[in-house]
Amino acid sequence: MNRRILVFAEKISLVPDLRSPARTCARSAPKFGQGEAGPHPPRPLSCDYAGRVTSATNPLPRASDLTDRTDLLALSGVRVWTPEGTVLLDGIDWQVRPGEHWALLGPNGAGKSTLLRIAGGLRHPSAGTVDVLGRRLGRVDVRTLWPLIGFVNPSLRPPPLDLAVEDVVLTGATGTIQPLWESYGPPERRRVARLLEVMGVDRLVGREFGTCSDGERGRVLIARALMPAPRLLLLDEPTAGLDMAGREDLLAALAQLAGEEPDLASVVVSHHLEDLPVTTDHALLLDGGRVVASGAADDVLTDDVVSRCFGIAVRIHRTGGRWTAVHPAEVPSR
């Protein structure tokens, strides 16, 4: 059977070429909520997972028999360097367990995005060990892990701008840029509707992705990443470039997601404490590729630790579950 390469973001997978190119274009899409017409009937998944944002009945094969106590991520002595010898990460030890919500913080060039790519199975370490979802990088086909990891980076190649919002989310079920219409059935479409509702963008059904605001696109892409029912959600600066309203809508959606799925773990990369979801319970601070501090957020996000990490004296405040960092000179006297 002929095969063609389909690329989404930086993930590459081989899938059977079951269709002509014309079948992949947005114009061939059926109406949302209806079945596909034509000679290729939809192939529904083996179970209906539409009622949950993620599900223990994920129809995709699991990488391992994970339990509530299994580390979703386990890094030990991880080092990364470039061919020129520049060290990007040095001596990273880190564990992420189900239901934990981590903030990955640090100044520019600290190594945050590199560490997130390793966590997502998109890059291997130069030294040290990395276990993702119970499997050791270097000993597992990382393509088997990708469906269980939701990775969202606004800087990566976006989906086609002329796709309808619901069809963008639908492509998350197949990990492709263009929809594979013959692969989607009623369970997938019900799941799309549920995810759009959870992320607060269900009103966008029928709109082209390219007409949405940056904040709306960000929430649509997170919904897309959740389609395969991942165990781990990785977000690289999800609030970058958003105005205040867009940021608050996205953070509210992430808080609702955590309430809906208590076992889903997440890692949010940010430069600013103000951009962290209210559900943040752990933090890892990086500077110069090294861990400054790691652990429970209340123990790590302190005046001394944050000041040391960013190289500037700040005072940390927490109100209503949200964090802020303020320079002492800007704090009014009491």
mmCIF file of C-alpha atoms in Angstrom:
data_model
loop_
_atom_site.group_PDB
_atom_site.id
_atom_site.type_symbol
_atom_site.label_atom_id
_atom_site.label_comp_id
_atom_site.label_asym_id
_atom_site.label_seq_id
_atom_site.Cartn_x
_atom_site.Cartn_y
_atom_site.Cartn_z
ATOM 1 C CA MET A 1 0.000 0.000 0.000
ATOM 2 C CA ASN A 2 1.276 3.440 -0.836
ATOM 3 C CA ARG A 3 2.189 5.562 2.142
ATOM 4 C CA ARG A 4 2.564 9.280 2.541
ATOM 5 C CA ILE A 5 4.123 11.357 5.237
ATOM 6 C CA LEU A 6 1.869 13.644 7.209
ATOM 7 C CA VAL A 7 3.471 16.197 9.500
ATOM 8 C CA PHE A 8 1.837 18.021 12.394
ATOM 9 C CA ALA A 9 4.035 20.586 14.120
ATOM 10 C CA GLU A 10 7.290 18.646 14.549
ATOM 11 C CA LYS A 11 5.724 15.199 14.890
ATOM 12 C CA ILE A 12 6.021 12.862 11.913
ATOM 13 C CA SER A 13 4.009 9.692 11.408
ATOM 14 C CA LEU A 14 3.409 7.334 8.510
ATOM 15 C CA VAL A 15 -0.216 6.575 7.734
ATOM 16 C CA PRO A 16 -1.773 4.586 4.933
ATOM 17 C CA ASP A 17 -2.735 6.680 1.926
ATOM 18 C CA LEU A 18 -6.408 5.735 1.903
ATOM 19 C CA ARG A 19 -7.627 8.789 0.104
ATOM 20 C CA SER A 20 -6.934 11.086 -2.785
ATOM 21 C CA PRO A 21 -5.556 14.554 -1.970
ATOM 22 C CA ALA A 22 -8.961 16.023 -2.729
ATOM 23 C CA ARG A 23 -10.472 14.176 0.228
ATOM 24 C CA THR A 24 -8.209 16.043 2.678
ATOM 25 C CA CYS A 25 -9.216 19.586 1.787
ATOM 26 C CA ALA A 26 -11.440 21.638 4.064
ATOM 27 C CA ARG A 27 -14.101 22.007 1.387
ATOM 28 C CA SER A 28 -14.931 18.306 1.586
ATOM 29 C CA ALA A 29 -15.866 18.498 5.257
ATOM 30 C CA PRO A 30 -19.315 17.320 6.323
ATOM 31 C CA LYS A 31 -21.376 19.537 8.550
ATOM 32 C CA PHE A 32 -20.423 19.440 12.200
ATOM 33 C CA GLY A 33 -22.349 16.782 14.068
ATOM 34 C CA GLN A 34 -23.263 14.838 10.929
ATOM 35 C CA GLY A 35 -21.694 11.718 9.447
ATOM 36 C CA GLU A 36 -19.531 11.712 6.376
ATOM 37 C CA ALA A 37 -21.080 11.061 3.004
ATOM 38 C CA GLY A 38 -19.483 9.075 0.235
ATOM 39 C CA PRO A 39 -18.047 5.616 -0.275
ATOM 40 C CA HIS A 40 -15.856 5.659 2.854
ATOM 41 C CA PRO A 41 -18.034 5.347 5.998
ATOM 42 C CA PRO A 42 -16.608 6.664 9.277
ATOM 43 C CA ARG A 43 -14.692 4.213 11.417
ATOM 44 C CA PRO A 44 -15.784 4.891 15.007
ATOM 45 C CA LEU A 45 -13.383 4.226 17.840
ATOM 46 C CA SER A 46 -13.748 1.085 19.886
ATOM 47 C CA CYS A 47 -15.249 3.067 22.771
ATOM 48 C CA ASP A 48 -17.171 6.267 23.216
ATOM 49 C CA TYR A 49 -15.034 8.673 25.236
ATOM 50 C CA ALA A 50 -17.012 11.807 24.373
ATOM 51 C CA GLY A 51 -18.284 12.354 27.898
ATOM 52 C CA ARG A 52 -14.839 12.988 29.382
ATOM 53 C CA VAL A 53 -12.034 15.352 28.564
ATOM 54 C CA THR A 54 -9.551 12.532 29.035
ATOM 55 C CA SER A 55 -10.395 8.955 29.762
ATOM 56 C CA ALA A 56 -8.999 5.754 31.207
ATOM 57 C CA THR A 57 -10.655 4.078 28.219
ATOM 58 C CA ASN A 58 -8.386 5.828 25.744
ATOM 59 C CA PRO A 59 -8.697 3.678 22.588
ATOM 60 C CA LEU A 60 -5.061 4.280 21.696
ATOM 61 C CA PRO A 61 -2.598 1.705 23.017
ATOM 62 C CA ARG A 62 -1.021 2.847 26.257
ATOM 63 C CA ALA A 63 2.746 2.995 26.497
ATOM 64 C CA SER A 64 2.678 1.196 29.843
ATOM 65 C CA ASP A 65 0.390 0.145 32.638
ATOM 66 C CA LEU A 66 0.362 3.462 34.460
ATOM 67 C CA THR A 67 -1.024 3.803 37.972
ATOM 68 C CA ASP A 68 -1.865 6.854 40.047
ATOM 69 C CA ARG A 69 1.591 6.601 41.660
ATOM 70 C CA THR A 70 3.537 6.225 38.441
ATOM 71 C CA ASP A 71 5.779 9.128 37.464
ATOM 72 C CA LEU A 72 4.563 10.468 34.142
ATOM 73 C CA LEU A 73 7.951 12.128 33.795
ATOM 74 C CA ALA A 74 11.169 11.033 35.478
ATOM 75 C CA LEU A 75 14.411 12.802 34.564
ATOM 76 C CA SER A 76 17.728 11.971 36.184
ATOM 77 C CA GLY A 77 21.016 13.743 35.560
ATOM 78 C CA VAL A 78 19.820 15.120 32.242
ATOM 79 C CA ARG A 79 22.290 17.177 30.246
ATOM 80 C CA VAL A 80 21.856 18.706 26.801
ATOM 81 C CA TRP A 81 24.528 20.376 24.725
ATOM 82 C CA THR A 82 24.791 21.596 21.151
ATOM 83 C CA PRO A 83 27.284 20.282 18.569
ATOM 84 C CA GLU A 84 29.346 23.391 19.301
ATOM 85 C CA GLY A 85 29.539 22.437 22.959
ATOM 86 C CA THR A 86 27.100 24.980 24.385
ATOM 87 C CA VAL A 87 25.395 23.496 27.439
ATOM 88 C CA LEU A 88 21.610 24.028 27.379
ATOM 89 C CA LEU A 89 20.652 21.853 30.367
ATOM 90 C CA ASP A 90 22.887 20.566 33.119
ATOM 91 C CA GLY A 91 22.086 18.017 35.826
ATOM 92 C CA ILE A 92 18.277 18.120 35.648
ATOM 93 C CA ASP A 93 16.392 15.858 38.081
ATOM 94 C CA TRP A 94 12.597 16.149 37.842
ATOM 95 C CA GLN A 95 9.509 14.045 38.426
ATOM 96 C CA VAL A 96 5.897 14.780 37.434
ATOM 97 C CA ARG A 97 3.053 12.629 38.767
ATOM 98 C CA PRO A 98 -0.604 12.292 37.727
ATOM 99 C CA GLY A 99 -2.759 15.261 38.692
ATOM 100 C CA GLU A 100 0.156 17.622 39.331
ATOM 101 C CA HIS A 101 0.205 21.046 37.697
ATOM 102 C CA TRP A 102 3.698 22.426 37.241
ATOM 103 C CA ALA A 103 4.962 25.889 36.404
ATOM 104 C CA LEU A 104 8.280 25.911 34.528
ATOM 105 C CA LEU A 105 9.803 29.349 35.111
ATOM 106 C CA GLY A 106 13.039 31.140 34.379
ATOM 107 C CA PRO A 107 14.611 34.030 32.467
ATOM 108 C CA ASN A 108 15.211 34.006 28.719
ATOM 109 C CA GLY A 109 17.703 31.342 27.722
ATOM 110 C CA ALA A 110 17.226 29.343 30.907
ATOM 111 C CA GLY A 111 16.444 26.135 29.007
ATOM 112 C CA LYS A 112 12.680 25.969 29.606
ATOM 113 C CA SER A 113 11.628 25.170 26.045
ATOM 114 C CA THR A 114 14.431 22.617 25.659
ATOM 115 C CA LEU A 115 13.294 20.849 28.806
ATOM 116 C CA LEU A 116 9.679 20.882 27.635
ATOM 117 C CA ARG A 117 10.656 19.333 24.293
ATOM 118 C CA ILE A 118 12.434 16.522 26.135
ATOM 119 C CA ALA A 119 9.351 16.000 28.300
ATOM 120 C CA GLY A 120 7.273 15.751 25.128
ATOM 121 C CA GLY A 121 9.536 13.183 23.491
ATOM 122 C CA LEU A 122 10.552 15.663 20.799
ATOM 123 C CA ARG A 123 14.217 15.744 21.796
ATOM 124 C CA HIS A 124 16.600 13.290 23.429
ATOM 125 C CA PRO A 125 19.093 14.264 26.135
ATOM 126 C CA SER A 126 22.805 14.270 25.458
ATOM 127 C CA ALA A 127 23.335 12.494 28.781
ATOM 128 C CA GLY A 128 21.210 11.228 31.645
ATOM 129 C CA THR A 129 17.955 9.277 31.584
ATOM 130 C CA VAL A 130 14.418 10.322 30.701
ATOM 131 C CA ASP A 131 11.368 8.161 31.361
ATOM 132 C CA VAL A 132 8.180 9.453 29.723
ATOM 133 C CA LEU A 133 4.945 7.680 30.642
ATOM 134 C CA GLY A 134 6.972 4.807 32.024
ATOM 135 C CA ARG A 135 9.136 4.323 28.931
ATOM 136 C CA ARG A 136 12.830 5.193 28.587
ATOM 137 C CA LEU A 137 13.735 7.588 25.782
ATOM 138 C CA GLY A 138 16.191 5.842 23.487
ATOM 139 C CA ARG A 139 14.525 2.473 24.063
ATOM 140 C CA VAL A 140 11.022 3.267 22.820
ATOM 141 C CA ASP A 141 9.539 4.467 19.556
ATOM 142 C CA VAL A 142 8.548 7.971 20.651
ATOM 143 C CA ARG A 143 5.707 7.966 18.133
ATOM 144 C CA THR A 144 3.860 5.579 20.448
ATOM 145 C CA LEU A 145 4.107 8.198 23.219
ATOM 146 C CA TRP A 146 2.962 11.252 21.287
ATOM 147 C CA PRO A 147 -0.783 10.471 21.372
ATOM 148 C CA LEU A 148 -0.560 10.336 25.178
ATOM 149 C CA ILE A 149 1.138 13.756 25.394
ATOM 150 C CA GLY A 150 -0.684 16.957 24.515
ATOM 151 C CA PHE A 151 1.919 19.490 23.350
ATOM 152 C CA VAL A 152 0.913 23.052 22.467
ATOM 153 C CA ASN A 153 3.379 25.667 21.270
ATOM 154 C CA PRO A 154 1.857 28.769 19.627
ATOM 155 C CA SER A 155 5.082 29.373 17.677
ATOM 156 C CA LEU A 156 4.831 26.100 15.752
ATOM 157 C CA ARG A 157 3.159 25.788 12.367
ATOM 158 C CA PRO A 158 -0.582 26.450 12.821
ATOM 159 C CA PRO A 159 -3.366 24.391 11.258
ATOM 160 C CA PRO A 160 -4.816 25.654 7.954
ATOM 161 C CA LEU A 161 -6.497 28.971 8.624
ATOM 162 C CA ASP A 162 -9.484 28.135 6.420
ATOM 163 C CA LEU A 163 -10.457 25.080 8.470
ATOM 164 C CA ALA A 164 -13.513 25.403 10.680
ATOM 165 C CA VAL A 165 -12.695 25.518 14.388
ATOM 166 C CA GLU A 166 -14.330 22.158 15.066
ATOM 167 C CA ASP A 167 -12.364 20.560 12.228
ATOM 168 C CA VAL A 168 -9.087 21.884 13.640
ATOM 169 C CA VAL A 169 -9.897 20.118 16.916
ATOM 170 C CA LEU A 170 -10.963 17.005 15.026
ATOM 171 C CA THR A 171 -7.502 16.640 13.466
ATOM 172 C CA GLY A 172 -6.135 16.024 16.949
ATOM 173 C CA ALA A 173 -7.662 12.546 16.804
ATOM 174 C CA THR A 174 -5.365 11.620 13.914
ATOM 175 C CA GLY A 175 -2.378 13.885 14.643
ATOM 176 C CA THR A 176 -2.515 15.414 11.155
ATOM 177 C CA ILE A 177 -2.687 18.927 9.776
ATOM 178 C CA GLN A 178 -5.521 18.186 7.368
ATOM 179 C CA PRO A 179 -8.605 16.211 8.429
ATOM 180 C CA LEU A 180 -8.819 12.536 7.534
ATOM 181 C CA TRP A 181 -12.596 12.471 7.172
ATOM 182 C CA GLU A 182 -12.899 8.706 6.847
ATOM 183 C CA SER A 183 -11.243 8.287 10.257
ATOM 184 C CA TYR A 184 -13.826 10.223 12.271
ATOM 185 C CA GLY A 185 -17.149 8.981 13.558
ATOM 186 C CA PRO A 186 -19.810 10.135 16.038
ATOM 187 C CA PRO A 187 -17.607 9.528 19.139
ATOM 188 C CA GLU A 188 -14.918 11.877 17.824
ATOM 189 C CA ARG A 189 -17.435 14.559 16.917
ATOM 190 C CA ARG A 190 -19.115 14.382 20.313
ATOM 191 C CA ARG A 191 -15.720 14.660 21.933
ATOM 192 C CA VAL A 192 -14.917 17.754 19.869
ATOM 193 C CA ALA A 193 -18.140 19.381 21.055
ATOM 194 C CA ARG A 194 -17.326 18.563 24.668
ATOM 195 C CA LEU A 195 -13.762 19.876 24.479
ATOM 196 C CA LEU A 196 -14.847 23.121 22.840
ATOM 197 C CA GLU A 197 -17.321 23.575 25.681
ATOM 198 C CA VAL A 198 -14.729 22.900 28.371
ATOM 199 C CA MET A 199 -12.299 25.360 26.788
ATOM 200 C CA GLY A 200 -15.027 27.990 26.512
ATOM 201 C CA VAL A 201 -14.968 28.276 22.724
ATOM 202 C CA ASP A 202 -18.055 26.269 21.728
ATOM 203 C CA ARG A 203 -19.581 29.487 20.348
ATOM 204 C CA LEU A 204 -16.924 29.406 17.613
ATOM 205 C CA VAL A 205 -18.342 26.329 15.856
ATOM 206 C CA GLY A 206 -18.608 27.063 12.138
ATOM 207 C CA ARG A 207 -16.032 29.860 12.148
ATOM 208 C CA GLU A 208 -12.795 29.620 10.233
ATOM 209 C CA PHE A 209 -9.778 29.187 12.488
ATOM 210 C CA GLY A 210 -8.054 32.149 10.831
ATOM 211 C CA THR A 211 -10.797 34.566 11.917
ATOM 212 C CA CYS A 212 -10.334 33.793 15.622
ATOM 213 C CA SER A 213 -8.374 35.956 18.026
ATOM 214 C CA ASP A 214 -5.019 34.776 19.357
ATOM 215 C CA GLY A 215 -6.624 33.827 22.663
ATOM 216 C CA GLU A 216 -9.375 31.872 20.959
ATOM 217 C CA ARG A 217 -6.853 30.066 18.763
ATOM 218 C CA GLY A 218 -4.847 29.109 21.828
ATOM 219 C CA ARG A 219 -7.850 27.497 23.479
ATOM 220 C CA VAL A 220 -8.812 25.733 20.256
ATOM 221 C CA LEU A 221 -5.290 24.286 19.991
ATOM 222 C CA ILE A 222 -5.447 23.053 23.578
ATOM 223 C CA ALA A 223 -8.756 21.350 22.782
ATOM 224 C CA ARG A 224 -7.064 19.793 19.765
ATOM 225 C CA ALA A 225 -4.210 18.503 21.925
ATOM 226 C CA LEU A 226 -6.733 16.858 24.255
ATOM 227 C CA MET A 227 -8.468 14.855 21.520
ATOM 228 C CA PRO A 228 -6.399 11.629 21.987
ATOM 229 C CA ALA A 229 -7.072 11.714 25.766
ATOM 230 C CA PRO A 230 -3.450 12.384 26.839
ATOM 231 C CA ARG A 231 -2.070 11.784 30.307
ATOM 232 C CA LEU A 232 0.203 14.832 30.166
ATOM 233 C CA LEU A 233 -0.446 18.338 28.803
ATOM 234 C CA LEU A 234 2.563 20.533 27.947
ATOM 235 C CA LEU A 235 1.965 24.234 27.230
ATOM 236 C CA ASP A 236 4.820 26.454 26.051
ATOM 237 C CA GLU A 237 3.976 30.054 26.988
ATOM 238 C CA PRO A 238 0.257 29.702 26.230
ATOM 239 C CA THR A 239 -0.491 33.317 27.202
ATOM 240 C CA ALA A 240 2.264 34.884 25.063
ATOM 241 C CA GLY A 241 0.903 37.789 23.027
ATOM 242 C CA LEU A 242 -2.539 37.729 24.633
ATOM 243 C CA ASP A 243 -4.297 40.778 25.994
ATOM 244 C CA MET A 244 -5.698 40.728 29.526
ATOM 245 C CA ALA A 245 -9.086 39.370 28.504
ATOM 246 C CA GLY A 246 -7.551 36.634 26.374
ATOM 247 C CA ARG A 247 -5.197 35.639 29.160
ATOM 248 C CA GLU A 248 -7.918 35.466 31.773
ATOM 249 C CA ASP A 249 -10.203 33.420 29.515
ATOM 250 C CA LEU A 250 -7.426 30.922 28.831
ATOM 251 C CA LEU A 251 -6.431 30.611 32.500
ATOM 252 C CA ALA A 252 -10.069 30.131 33.479
ATOM 253 C CA ALA A 253 -10.382 27.359 30.882
ATOM 254 C CA LEU A 254 -7.289 25.611 32.265
ATOM 255 C CA ALA A 255 -8.745 25.789 35.773
ATOM 256 C CA GLN A 256 -11.976 24.199 34.563
ATOM 257 C CA LEU A 257 -10.008 21.518 32.737
ATOM 258 C CA ALA A 258 -8.170 20.602 35.937
ATOM 259 C CA GLY A 259 -11.472 20.280 37.760
ATOM 260 C CA GLU A 260 -12.914 18.067 35.044
ATOM 261 C CA GLU A 261 -9.883 15.776 34.876
ATOM 262 C CA PRO A 262 -8.105 15.435 38.228
ATOM 263 C CA ASP A 263 -5.634 12.833 36.895
ATOM 264 C CA LEU A 264 -4.405 14.943 33.965
ATOM 265 C CA ALA A 265 -0.960 16.404 34.701
ATOM 266 C CA SER A 266 0.207 19.646 33.122
ATOM 267 C CA VAL A 267 3.343 21.731 32.692
ATOM 268 C CA VAL A 268 3.052 25.426 31.819
ATOM 269 C CA VAL A 269 6.133 27.344 30.662
ATOM 270 C CA SER A 270 6.054 31.048 31.488
ATOM 271 C CA HIS A 271 8.251 34.049 32.187
ATOM 272 C CA HIS A 272 5.691 35.639 34.498
ATOM 273 C CA LEU A 273 4.037 34.415 37.680
ATOM 274 C CA GLU A 274 0.945 36.394 36.736
ATOM 275 C CA ASP A 275 0.392 34.020 33.796
ATOM 276 C CA LEU A 276 0.117 30.885 35.928
ATOM 277 C CA PRO A 277 -3.230 29.096 36.314
ATOM 278 C CA VAL A 278 -4.810 29.111 39.751
ATOM 279 C CA THR A 279 -4.388 25.327 39.809
ATOM 280 C CA THR A 280 -0.566 25.531 39.841
ATOM 281 C CA ASP A 281 0.671 23.383 42.732
ATOM 282 C CA HIS A 282 4.326 22.714 41.788
ATOM 283 C CA ALA A 283 7.097 24.803 40.280
ATOM 284 C CA LEU A 284 10.522 24.252 38.760
ATOM 285 C CA LEU A 285 12.796 27.288 38.356
ATOM 286 C CA LEU A 286 15.636 27.209 35.833
ATOM 287 C CA ASP A 287 18.546 29.555 35.284
ATOM 288 C CA GLY A 288 21.446 28.920 32.952
ATOM 289 C CA GLY A 289 20.252 25.371 32.301
ATOM 290 C CA ARG A 290 20.375 24.422 35.979
ATOM 291 C CA VAL A 291 17.615 23.874 38.501
ATOM 292 C CA VAL A 292 17.397 26.719 40.998
ATOM 293 C CA ALA A 293 14.562 25.117 42.949
ATOM 294 C CA SER A 294 11.884 22.465 42.422
ATOM 295 C CA GLY A 295 8.938 21.295 44.486
ATOM 296 C CA ALA A 296 5.642 22.447 45.924
ATOM 297 C CA ALA A 297 4.726 25.909 44.660
ATOM 298 C CA ASP A 298 4.353 27.356 48.159
ATOM 299 C CA ASP A 299 7.925 26.286 48.965
ATOM 300 C CA VAL A 300 9.500 27.354 45.660
ATOM 301 C CA LEU A 301 7.722 30.591 44.738
ATOM 302 C CA THR A 302 9.207 32.675 47.540
ATOM 303 C CA ASP A 303 10.857 36.091 47.561
ATOM 304 C CA ASP A 304 14.364 34.669 47.934
ATOM 305 C CA VAL A 305 14.127 31.854 45.384
ATOM 306 C CA VAL A 306 12.400 33.852 42.625
ATOM 307 C CA SER A 307 14.741 36.804 43.156
ATOM 308 C CA ARG A 308 17.766 34.516 42.885
ATOM 309 C CA CYS A 309 16.437 32.868 39.735
ATOM 310 C CA PHE A 310 15.644 36.062 37.840
ATOM 311 C CA GLY A 311 18.499 38.154 39.223
ATOM 312 C CA ILE A 312 16.266 40.914 40.583
ATOM 313 C CA ALA A 313 14.827 41.527 44.029
ATOM 314 C CA VAL A 314 11.073 40.885 44.041
ATOM 315 C CA ARG A 315 8.355 40.267 46.552
ATOM 316 C CA ILE A 316 5.929 37.459 45.856
ATOM 317 C CA HIS A 317 2.246 37.777 46.643
ATOM 318 C CA ARG A 318 -0.585 35.284 46.296
ATOM 319 C CA THR A 319 -4.203 36.400 46.241
ATOM 320 C CA GLY A 320 -7.143 34.224 45.317
ATOM 321 C CA GLY A 321 -4.765 31.502 44.191
ATOM 322 C CA ARG A 322 -2.963 33.788 41.712
ATOM 323 C CA TRP A 323 0.690 34.763 41.999
ATOM 324 C CA THR A 324 2.314 38.143 41.405
ATOM 325 C CA ALA A 325 5.925 39.349 41.605
ATOM 326 C CA VAL A 326 6.564 43.000 42.438
ATOM 327 C CA HIS A 327 9.818 44.940 42.784
ATOM 328 C CA PRO A 328 10.115 46.265 46.373
ATOM 329 C CA ALA A 329 10.389 49.829 45.129
ATOM 330 C CA GLU A 330 6.921 49.440 43.617
ATOM 331 C CA VAL A 331 5.308 48.090 46.792
ATOM 332 C CA PRO A 332 3.515 50.900 48.632
ATOM 333 C CA SER A 333 4.387 51.250 52.288
ATOM 334 C CA ARG A 334 1.787 50.145 54.822
#
